[in-house]
């Protein structure tokens, strides 16, 4: 069977089963702590910053670019390369576009107080 | 090689810290600008060190396809950068939508590459790869539809016959395919994967199609949160903690933001997705009374010789680009001794905070801008409430009429002011298609014309009054 053939080629990251279980739990810990962090950071935000903040978080998940680069870096067949190429393209657009849009929105908050007589 | 791996790991750690720190800074107006710059530094660092990642095939060679990578980054990055720079401030919401969709597409793409390579192992990896692919695809196609709608490329609301049934059937089919893929693992046939991706993409489209009007920002925010989750899941699949942290932080933050927005509109997220507001759901028959027109001169005098004016800006003002004129008028009125304040509904504009951004752009200081909770009790003491291009957010029907589709949505109590002036292009209904009872009230006066022109006329008249 093709599947078992492929599996035998595959490299395992952790040596024994004990380490594997630890690895799995560490990932769950990361998920949990990251979720709390995201929740906490946003929960004390004035309404005026909601849109810029949505835009800012949109920029931050642009880090998918890094994942797309790794995926393209491992791509071998033309199909994989094509999909990987598109993924990097989209990821780069997410990051670059997200940054510019957020930066432009936030630029408007500079010197807001001083402009009251302007 | 170990040194390089260490460098990459350390850089990812620094990037993760910068992302969270940046997000934290962005949550306060005074530090917000620094926040995005810090996060940007993190992104550049993470992207740069990724080029150094050692490949799997040969130990001393970097990743394959480096040149393809650089080309893709150059094209995608520069095109998005240029569009982001050029687009008008009023069009920001759809730009957020489209860039968010691209992130979702990238996440789905990573999953597709991993499926095609066939090096994944273990049910958890498969499940997360599939889930990430599903969420990413829905976010991708859904965001494109959201973009098209806000950009005016597509009809506002479009419902299939038996929409909910179609949604449910397609959702089950997609989940079924996903479960089958996880179950079969590496032996899942190619047609199944292709069918899975296609049905996920179609699902994103048909879920978003019927949604319109004021619900749009909530949906964009929801897709933003979903993309974050997809990024986190794919991060686990490729074993990259930076993606997990950034993705899940955004997923959690985005979920909270979505809830805040939905709450502000008093529309549960499930209703937004499955019971879109439609214009046909007409509220309690015809409304008694007539709309009274007012001339710019009279409007100007009414405000010039009053004590307190509250301005309620809406998307109509933003579309007309009238915020600068409005601020000019405000300064004139203040010079004449009138107390002028701005009341912002949580969903004014197209997104929470969008109107604040537009007013800030025009130079209106924060101290003059008030939230719904802060100012709503003051309307009864105001002499004039000036509604500019806003409609549903001041419709008293939401307060009283249980049959109205917007019943229960918190509104600005403009009708409690002694006099109300509404600047409006024509007599049509609002964004949601619902008649506005405010316009028929005894104390309400309609100033017809585009916000830009109407306010300019008012300014002229205030100036002549001296």
Coordinates of C-alpha atoms in Angstrom, one line a residue:
Chain A
X1 CA 0.0 0.0 0.0
X2 CA 1.2 3.5 -0.9
X3 CA 0.2 4.8 2.5
X4 CA 2.4 2.5 4.6
X5 CA 5.2 3.1 2.2
X6 CA 5.0 6.8 2.7
X7 CA 4.7 6.5 6.4
X8 CA 8.0 4.5 6.6
X9 CA 9.8 7.4 4.9
X10 CA 8.4 9.9 7.4
X11 CA 10.6 11.2 10.1
X12 CA 9.3 11.2 13.7
X13 CA 10.1 14.2 15.7
X14 CA 10.1 12.7 19.2
X15 CA 12.0 9.6 20.0
X16 CA 9.9 7.6 22.4
X17 CA 6.2 7.7 23.3
X18 CA 6.9 9.5 26.7
X19 CA 8.3 12.5 24.9
X20 CA 5.5 12.4 22.4
X21 CA 2.9 12.8 25.1
X22 CA 4.9 15.7 26.6
X23 CA 5.1 17.4 23.2
X24 CA 1.4 17.1 22.8
X25 CA 0.7 18.6 26.1
X26 CA 3.1 21.4 25.6
X27 CA 1.2 22.3 22.5
X28 CA -2.0 22.3 24.4
X29 CA -0.4 24.6 27.0
X30 CA 0.7 27.0 24.3
X31 CA -2.8 27.0 22.9
X32 CA -4.4 27.7 26.3
X33 CA -2.0 30.4 27.4
X34 CA -2.1 32.1 24.0
X35 CA -5.9 32.1 24.1
X36 CA -5.9 33.7 27.6
X37 CA -3.4 36.3 26.4
X38 CA -5.4 37.3 23.4
X39 CA -8.5 37.6 25.5
X40 CA -6.8 39.7 28.2
X41 CA -5.1 42.0 25.8
X42 CA -8.3 43.0 24.0
X43 CA -10.7 43.1 27.0
X44 CA -9.6 46.6 28.1
X45 CA -9.8 48.5 24.9
X46 CA -11.7 51.7 24.2
X47 CA -14.3 51.4 21.5
X48 CA -12.4 54.0 19.3
X49 CA -9.6 51.4 18.9
X50 CA -11.8 48.4 17.9
X51 CA -11.3 48.8 14.2
X52 CA -7.6 49.6 14.3
X53 CA -7.2 46.7 16.7
X54 CA -9.1 44.3 14.4
X55 CA -6.8 45.5 11.6
X56 CA -3.8 45.0 13.8
X57 CA -4.7 41.5 14.8
X58 CA -5.3 40.9 11.1
X59 CA -1.7 42.0 10.5
X60 CA -0.4 39.7 13.2
X61 CA -2.0 36.5 11.7
X62 CA -0.1 37.5 8.6
X63 CA 2.7 35.5 10.2
X64 CA 1.1 32.7 8.3
X65 CA 3.7 33.9 5.7
X66 CA 6.4 32.2 7.7
X67 CA 4.4 28.9 7.6
X68 CA 3.8 29.3 3.9
X69 CA 7.5 29.8 3.3
X70 CA 8.3 26.6 5.2
X71 CA 5.7 24.8 3.3
X72 CA 7.0 26.1 -0.1
X73 CA 10.5 25.3 1.1
X74 CA 9.5 21.6 1.5
X75 CA 7.5 21.5 -1.7
X76 CA 8.9 19.0 -4.3
X77 CA 6.4 18.4 -7.1
X78 CA 5.2 21.2 -9.4
X79 CA 1.7 21.0 -7.8
X80 CA 3.1 21.5 -4.3
X81 CA 5.3 24.3 -5.6
X82 CA 2.4 26.0 -7.2
X83 CA 0.2 25.8 -4.1
X84 CA 3.1 26.8 -1.9
X85 CA 3.8 29.8 -4.2
X86 CA 0.2 31.0 -4.0
X87 CA 0.2 30.5 -0.2
X88 CA 3.4 32.6 0.2
X89 CA 1.9 35.3 -2.1
X90 CA -1.3 35.4 -0.1
X91 CA 0.6 35.4 3.2
X92 CA 2.9 38.2 2.1
X93 CA -0.2 40.2 1.0
X94 CA -1.8 39.6 4.4
X95 CA 1.2 40.8 6.3
X96 CA 2.1 43.8 4.1
X97 CA -1.4 45.0 3.5
X98 CA -2.4 44.5 7.1
X99 CA 0.6 46.5 8.3
X100 CA -0.1 49.5 5.9
X101 CA -3.8 49.6 6.7
X102 CA -3.3 49.5 10.4
X103 CA -0.5 52.0 10.3
X104 CA -2.6 54.4 8.4
X105 CA -5.5 54.1 10.8
X106 CA -3.3 54.6 13.8
X107 CA -1.5 57.5 12.3
X108 CA -4.6 59.5 12.8
X109 CA -4.4 59.2 16.5
X110 CA -1.2 61.1 16.7
X111 CA -1.4 64.6 18.3
X112 CA -5.1 64.2 18.7
X113 CA -5.2 66.3 21.8
X114 CA -3.2 69.2 20.3
X115 CA -5.4 69.6 17.3
X116 CA -8.3 70.8 19.4
X117 CA -7.5 74.4 18.5
X118 CA -6.4 73.7 14.9
Chain B
X1 CA 23.3 23.7 11.8
X2 CA 22.4 23.7 15.4
X3 CA 23.5 27.3 15.7
X4 CA 21.2 28.3 12.9
X5 CA 18.3 26.4 14.4
X6 CA 19.0 28.1 17.7
X7 CA 19.1 31.5 16.0
X8 CA 15.8 30.8 14.2
X9 CA 14.1 29.6 17.4
X10 CA 15.3 32.6 19.4
X11 CA 14.1 35.0 16.6
X12 CA 10.7 33.4 16.6
X13 CA 10.5 33.8 20.4
X14 CA 11.4 37.5 20.1
X15 CA 8.9 37.9 17.3
X16 CA 6.1 36.3 19.4
X17 CA 7.0 38.6 22.3
X18 CA 6.9 41.6 19.9
X19 CA 3.5 40.5 18.5
X20 CA 1.9 40.3 21.9
X21 CA 3.6 43.5 23.1
X22 CA 2.5 45.3 20.0
X23 CA -1.1 44.2 20.4
X24 CA -1.0 45.3 24.0
X25 CA 0.4 48.8 22.9
X26 CA -2.3 49.0 20.2
X27 CA -5.0 48.8 22.9
X28 CA -4.3 52.3 24.1
X29 CA -4.6 55.4 21.9
X30 CA -1.4 57.0 23.1
X31 CA 0.8 54.0 22.4
X32 CA -1.1 52.5 19.5
X33 CA 1.2 53.7 16.8
X34 CA 4.3 52.3 18.5
X35 CA 2.4 49.0 18.9
X36 CA 2.0 48.4 15.2
X37 CA 5.7 49.3 14.5
X38 CA 6.8 46.8 17.2
X39 CA 4.7 44.1 15.7
X40 CA 6.0 45.0 12.2
X41 CA 9.6 44.6 13.5
X42 CA 8.6 41.1 14.7
X43 CA 7.2 40.2 11.3
X44 CA 10.3 41.3 9.4
X45 CA 12.6 39.4 11.8
X46 CA 10.5 36.2 11.6
X47 CA 10.3 36.4 7.8
X48 CA 14.1 37.1 7.5
X49 CA 15.3 34.2 9.6
X50 CA 12.9 31.8 7.9
X51 CA 15.0 32.1 4.8
X52 CA 17.8 30.5 6.8
X53 CA 15.8 27.4 7.8
X54 CA 17.8 24.3 7.0
X55 CA 16.1 22.0 4.4
X56 CA 15.1 18.4 5.0
X57 CA 16.6 16.9 1.9
X58 CA 20.2 18.0 2.3
X59 CA 21.6 18.9 5.7
X60 CA 23.7 21.9 4.6
X61 CA 21.4 23.3 2.1
X62 CA 18.7 25.9 2.9
X63 CA 15.0 25.4 2.1
X64 CA 14.2 24.6 -1.5
X65 CA 12.5 27.1 -3.8
X66 CA 14.1 30.1 -2.1
X67 CA 13.8 32.1 -5.4
X68 CA 10.1 31.2 -5.8
X69 CA 9.7 32.4 -2.2
X70 CA 11.4 35.7 -2.8
X71 CA 9.3 36.3 -5.9
X72 CA 6.1 35.5 -4.2
X73 CA 6.9 37.8 -1.3
X74 CA 7.9 40.6 -3.6
X75 CA 4.7 40.4 -5.7
X76 CA 2.2 39.7 -2.9
X77 CA 3.9 42.2 -0.5
X78 CA 4.3 45.1 -2.9
X79 CA 0.8 44.8 -4.5
X80 CA -0.9 44.7 -1.1
X81 CA 1.4 47.5 0.2
X82 CA 0.5 49.8 -2.7
X83 CA -3.3 49.1 -2.5
X84 CA -3.2 49.6 1.2
X85 CA -1.5 53.0 0.8
X86 CA -3.8 54.2 -1.9
X87 CA -7.2 53.2 -0.7
X88 CA -9.5 55.8 0.8
X89 CA -10.0 55.9 4.5
X90 CA -13.7 55.0 4.1
X91 CA -12.8 51.8 2.3
X92 CA -10.6 50.5 5.1
X93 CA -13.1 47.9 6.3
X94 CA -13.1 46.0 3.0
X95 CA -9.3 46.1 2.9
X96 CA -9.2 44.5 6.3
X97 CA -11.6 41.9 4.9
X98 CA -9.6 41.1 1.8
X99 CA -6.2 40.9 3.5
X100 CA -7.7 38.7 6.2
X101 CA -9.1 36.5 3.5
X102 CA -5.7 36.2 2.0
X103 CA -4.3 35.0 5.3
X104 CA -7.0 32.3 5.5
X105 CA -6.2 31.3 1.9
X106 CA -2.5 31.0 2.9
X107 CA -3.4 28.8 5.8
X108 CA -5.5 26.6 3.6
X109 CA -2.6 26.5 1.1
X110 CA -0.2 25.2 3.7
X111 CA -2.6 22.4 4.6
X112 CA -3.0 21.6 0.8
X113 CA 0.8 21.4 0.4
X114 CA 1.1 19.2 3.5
X115 CA -1.7 16.9 2.2
X116 CA 0.1 16.7 -1.1
X117 CA 3.5 15.9 0.4
X118 CA 2.1 13.1 2.5
X119 CA 4.6 13.4 5.3
X120 CA 2.0 14.0 8.0
X121 CA 1.7 11.5 10.8
X122 CA -0.9 11.0 13.6
X123 CA -4.6 11.7 13.9
X124 CA -4.1 14.9 15.8
X125 CA -1.9 16.4 13.1
X126 CA -4.4 15.3 10.4
X127 CA -7.3 16.6 12.4
X128 CA -5.7 20.0 12.9
X129 CA -4.5 20.2 9.3
X130 CA -8.1 19.5 8.1
X131 CA -9.7 21.9 10.5
X132 CA -7.3 24.6 9.6
X133 CA -7.9 23.9 5.9
X134 CA -11.7 24.1 6.5
X135 CA -11.6 27.3 8.5
X136 CA -9.0 28.9 6.3
X137 CA -11.0 28.1 3.1
X138 CA -14.2 29.5 4.5
X139 CA -12.5 32.6 5.7
X140 CA -10.8 33.0 2.3
X141 CA -13.9 32.8 0.1
X142 CA -16.2 34.4 2.7
X143 CA -13.9 37.4 3.0
X144 CA -13.7 37.8 -0.7
X145 CA -17.5 38.0 -0.8
X146 CA -17.5 40.5 2.1
X147 CA -15.0 42.6 0.2
X148 CA -17.0 42.5 -3.0
X149 CA -20.1 43.6 -1.1
X150 CA -18.5 46.5 0.8
X151 CA -16.8 47.6 -2.4
X152 CA -20.2 47.6 -4.1
X153 CA -19.2 44.9 -6.6
X154 CA -22.1 42.7 -5.5
X155 CA -25.7 43.0 -4.5
X156 CA -26.1 43.8 -0.9
X157 CA -28.0 40.7 0.1
X158 CA -28.6 37.6 -1.9
X159 CA -30.6 34.6 -0.6
X160 CA -30.8 31.2 -2.2
X161 CA -34.2 29.5 -1.9
X162 CA -34.1 27.4 1.3
X163 CA -30.9 29.1 2.2
X164 CA -30.6 27.6 5.7
X165 CA -31.3 24.1 4.4
X166 CA -28.6 24.4 1.7
X167 CA -26.1 25.8 4.2
X168 CA -26.8 22.9 6.6
X169 CA -26.5 20.2 3.9
X170 CA -23.3 21.7 2.5
X171 CA -21.9 22.1 6.0
X172 CA -22.6 18.5 6.8
X173 CA -21.1 17.3 3.5
X174 CA -18.0 19.3 4.1
X175 CA -17.6 18.1 7.7
X176 CA -18.3 14.6 6.5
X177 CA -15.5 14.8 3.9
X178 CA -13.2 16.3 6.6
X179 CA -13.9 13.5 9.0
X180 CA -13.3 10.9 6.2
X181 CA -10.0 12.6 5.4
X182 CA -8.8 12.4 9.1
X183 CA -10.0 8.8 9.3
X184 CA -8.3 7.7 6.2
X185 CA -5.2 9.7 6.9
X186 CA -2.5 9.3 4.2
X187 CA -4.7 7.0 2.1
X188 CA -7.4 9.6 1.5
X189 CA -7.8 9.8 -2.2
X190 CA -7.1 13.0 -4.1
X191 CA -10.6 13.5 -5.3
X192 CA -11.7 13.5 -1.7
X193 CA -9.3 16.3 -0.8
X194 CA -10.3 18.3 -3.8
X195 CA -14.0 17.9 -3.0
X196 CA -13.3 18.9 0.6
X197 CA -11.5 22.1 -0.4
X198 CA -14.1 23.1 -3.0
X199 CA -17.0 22.5 -0.7
X200 CA -15.3 24.5 2.1
X201 CA -14.8 27.4 -0.3
X202 CA -18.4 27.2 -1.5
X203 CA -19.6 27.1 2.1
X204 CA -17.7 30.3 2.8
X205 CA -19.5 32.0 -0.2
X206 CA -23.0 30.9 0.5
X207 CA -22.8 31.7 4.3
X208 CA -21.7 35.2 3.5
X209 CA -23.9 36.0 0.5
X210 CA -27.2 36.7 2.4
X211 CA -25.5 38.8 5.1
X212 CA -25.7 42.5 4.5
X213 CA -25.9 45.9 6.0
X214 CA -24.8 46.5 9.6
X215 CA -24.0 42.8 10.1
X216 CA -21.1 43.0 7.8
X217 CA -18.4 44.2 10.3
X218 CA -19.3 41.5 12.7
X219 CA -18.8 38.9 10.0
X220 CA -15.4 40.4 9.0
X221 CA -14.4 40.3 12.6
X222 CA -15.6 36.7 12.8
X223 CA -13.5 35.7 9.7
X224 CA -10.6 37.5 11.3
X225 CA -10.8 35.4 14.4
X226 CA -11.3 32.2 12.2
X227 CA -8.2 33.0 10.2
X228 CA -6.3 33.3 13.5
X229 CA -7.4 29.9 14.5
X230 CA -6.5 28.4 11.1
X231 CA -3.0 29.9 11.4
X232 CA -2.6 28.4 14.9
X233 CA -3.7 25.0 13.7
X234 CA -1.4 25.0 10.7
X235 CA 1.3 26.2 13.0
X236 CA 0.9 23.0 15.0
X237 CA 0.9 20.9 11.8
X238 CA 4.3 22.3 10.6
X239 CA 5.6 22.4 14.2
X240 CA 6.0 26.2 14.4
X241 CA 5.3 27.7 17.9
X242 CA 5.3 31.3 16.5
X243 CA 2.4 30.5 14.3
X244 CA 0.5 28.8 17.1
X245 CA 1.0 31.7 19.5
X246 CA 0.2 34.5 17.0
X247 CA -2.7 32.6 15.5
X248 CA -4.4 31.6 18.8
X249 CA -3.8 35.1 20.3
X250 CA -5.6 36.6 17.3
X251 CA -8.2 33.9 17.4
X252 CA -9.1 34.6 21.0
X253 CA -8.8 38.4 20.6
X254 CA -10.9 38.3 17.4
X255 CA -13.6 36.2 19.1
X256 CA -13.9 38.6 21.9
X257 CA -14.0 41.6 19.5
X258 CA -16.7 39.8 17.5
X259 CA -18.8 39.3 20.6
X260 CA -18.4 43.0 21.6
X261 CA -19.6 44.0 18.2
X262 CA -22.5 41.6 18.1
X263 CA -23.5 42.7 21.6
X264 CA -23.4 46.4 20.6
X265 CA -26.0 45.5 17.9
X266 CA -27.9 43.3 20.1
X267 CA -27.7 40.6 17.4
X268 CA -26.5 37.2 18.5
X269 CA -23.9 35.8 16.1
X270 CA -26.1 32.9 15.2
X271 CA -28.8 35.3 14.1
X272 CA -26.4 37.3 12.0
X273 CA -25.3 34.1 10.2
X274 CA -28.7 32.4 9.8
X275 CA -31.4 35.2 10.1
X276 CA -30.0 38.1 8.1
X277 CA -32.0 41.4 8.3
X278 CA -34.1 41.8 5.3
X279 CA -36.0 44.9 4.1
X280 CA -39.2 42.9 3.6
X281 CA -39.6 42.4 7.4
X282 CA -41.5 45.6 7.5
X283 CA -42.2 47.0 10.9
X284 CA -45.8 47.5 12.1
X285 CA -47.2 48.9 8.9
X286 CA -47.1 52.5 7.8
X287 CA -45.9 55.2 10.1
X288 CA -48.2 58.2 10.8
X289 CA -47.1 61.7 10.0
X290 CA -45.1 63.3 7.2
X291 CA -41.5 64.2 6.8
X292 CA -40.9 68.0 7.1
X293 CA -38.2 69.6 5.0
X294 CA -35.9 72.3 6.4
X295 CA -33.7 74.7 4.5
X296 CA -30.0 75.0 5.2
X297 CA -30.6 78.6 6.4
X298 CA -33.1 77.5 9.0
X299 CA -31.0 74.6 10.1
X300 CA -28.0 77.0 10.5
X301 CA -30.0 79.4 12.6
X302 CA -31.5 76.7 14.7
X303 CA -28.0 75.5 15.7
X304 CA -26.3 78.8 15.8
X305 CA -28.7 80.1 18.4
X306 CA -28.9 77.1 20.6
X307 CA -27.0 76.1 23.6
X308 CA -26.2 72.4 23.1
X309 CA -25.9 70.5 19.8
X310 CA -25.1 66.8 19.5
X311 CA -23.9 65.6 16.2
X312 CA -24.6 62.0 15.2
X313 CA -22.4 61.0 12.2
X314 CA -23.2 58.0 10.2
X315 CA -21.8 56.2 7.2
X316 CA -23.5 58.6 4.9
X317 CA -21.3 61.4 6.1
X318 CA -18.2 59.3 5.5
X319 CA -19.2 58.3 2.0
X320 CA -19.8 61.9 1.2
X321 CA -16.4 62.7 2.7
X322 CA -18.1 65.4 4.7
X323 CA -16.2 64.9 8.0
X324 CA -13.9 67.9 7.3
X325 CA -16.9 70.1 6.6
X326 CA -18.6 68.9 9.7
X327 CA -15.5 69.8 11.8
X328 CA -15.4 73.2 10.2
X329 CA -19.0 73.8 11.1
X330 CA -18.4 72.6 14.6
X331 CA -15.6 75.1 15.1
X332 CA -17.8 77.9 13.8
X333 CA -20.6 76.9 16.1
X334 CA -18.2 76.7 19.1
X335 CA -16.9 80.2 18.3
X336 CA -20.5 81.3 18.6
X337 CA -20.7 79.8 22.0
X338 CA -22.5 76.6 21.2
X339 CA -21.6 73.4 23.0
X340 CA -21.1 70.8 20.3
X341 CA -20.4 67.1 20.9
X342 CA -20.3 64.0 18.8
X343 CA -22.3 60.9 19.6
X344 CA -21.0 57.7 18.1
X345 CA -23.1 54.6 17.9
X346 CA -21.1 51.4 18.4
X347 CA -21.7 50.3 14.9
X348 CA -21.5 53.7 13.2
X349 CA -19.7 53.5 10.0
X350 CA -19.0 50.0 9.0
X351 CA -17.1 48.8 12.0
X352 CA -16.9 49.7 15.7
X353 CA -14.5 52.6 16.0
X354 CA -14.5 53.3 12.2
X355 CA -16.3 56.6 12.7
X356 CA -13.9 57.6 15.4
X357 CA -11.0 57.0 12.9
X358 CA -12.8 59.1 10.3
X359 CA -13.4 62.0 12.7
X360 CA -9.9 61.8 14.0
X361 CA -8.7 62.1 10.4
X362 CA -10.7 65.3 10.0
X363 CA -9.1 66.6 13.2
X364 CA -11.9 66.3 15.7
X365 CA -10.4 65.9 19.2
X366 CA -11.2 62.8 21.3
X367 CA -12.8 64.9 24.1
X368 CA -15.7 65.8 21.8
X369 CA -16.4 62.2 20.9
X370 CA -18.7 60.2 23.1
X371 CA -19.9 56.6 23.2
X372 CA -23.6 55.7 23.3
X373 CA -23.5 54.9 27.0
X374 CA -21.7 58.2 27.8
X375 CA -24.0 60.5 26.0
X376 CA -27.4 58.9 25.6
X377 CA -28.8 60.4 28.8
X378 CA -27.8 63.9 27.6
X379 CA -30.1 64.0 24.5
X380 CA -33.0 65.2 26.6
X381 CA -31.0 68.3 27.5
X382 CA -29.8 69.0 24.0
X383 CA -31.4 71.7 21.9
X384 CA -30.5 70.2 18.6
X385 CA -29.5 66.7 17.5
X386 CA -27.9 66.8 14.1
X387 CA -28.1 63.4 12.3
X388 CA -25.7 63.3 9.4
X389 CA -26.0 60.2 7.1
X390 CA -27.1 57.9 10.0
X391 CA -30.4 56.1 9.9
X392 CA -30.9 52.8 11.6
X393 CA -28.9 53.8 14.7
X394 CA -31.4 56.5 15.6
X395 CA -34.6 54.6 14.7
X396 CA -36.9 54.7 17.7
X397 CA -38.6 51.6 16.3
X398 CA -35.7 49.6 17.8
X399 CA -36.9 50.7 21.2
X400 CA -40.6 49.9 21.1
X401 CA -41.7 47.8 18.1
X402 CA -41.2 44.1 18.9
X403 CA -42.0 43.1 15.3
X404 CA -39.1 45.2 13.9
X405 CA -36.0 43.3 12.8
X406 CA -33.9 45.8 14.6
X407 CA -35.9 45.6 17.8
X408 CA -33.6 45.6 20.8
X409 CA -30.7 47.2 19.1
X410 CA -29.4 50.0 21.3
X411 CA -30.0 53.3 19.6
X412 CA -28.9 56.9 20.1
X413 CA -31.9 58.8 21.6
X414 CA -31.8 61.6 19.1
X415 CA -35.6 61.9 19.2
X416 CA -35.4 63.1 22.9
X417 CA -33.6 66.3 21.8
X418 CA -35.8 69.4 21.5
X419 CA -35.2 69.6 17.8
X420 CA -33.8 67.0 15.4
X421 CA -32.2 67.8 12.0
X422 CA -31.5 65.0 9.7
X423 CA -29.1 65.4 6.8
X424 CA -30.1 62.8 4.2
X425 CA -29.7 62.4 0.5
X426 CA -33.3 61.4 -0.3
X427 CA -36.4 59.9 1.2
X428 CA -35.4 56.3 0.9
X429 CA -35.1 53.8 3.8
X430 CA -31.8 53.1 5.6
X431 CA -29.1 50.6 5.1
X432 CA -31.2 47.8 6.5
X433 CA -34.2 48.9 4.4
X434 CA -36.4 49.7 7.5
X435 CA -38.5 52.8 7.6
X436 CA -37.3 55.2 10.2
X437 CA -40.0 56.4 12.6
X438 CA -37.8 59.3 13.8
X439 CA -38.2 61.1 10.4
X440 CA -41.9 61.3 10.9
X441 CA -41.8 62.8 14.4
X442 CA -43.1 66.3 15.2
X443 CA -39.7 67.7 16.2
X444 CA -37.8 66.2 13.2
X445 CA -36.7 68.2 10.2
X446 CA -35.2 66.8 7.0
X447 CA -32.3 68.6 5.3
X448 CA -32.0 67.0 1.9
X449 CA -28.8 66.8 0.0
X450 CA -25.5 65.1 0.1
X451 CA -23.8 65.6 3.5
X452 CA -20.9 67.5 1.9
X453 CA -23.2 70.1 0.2
X454 CA -25.7 70.4 2.9
X455 CA -23.1 71.1 5.6
X456 CA -21.3 73.5 3.3
X457 CA -24.6 75.4 2.9
X458 CA -25.0 75.4 6.7
X459 CA -21.5 76.8 7.1
X460 CA -22.2 79.5 4.7
X461 CA -25.3 80.5 6.6
X462 CA -23.7 80.4 10.0
X463 CA -20.9 82.6 8.6
X464 CA -23.3 85.2 7.3
X465 CA -25.1 85.2 10.7
X466 CA -21.7 86.2 12.2

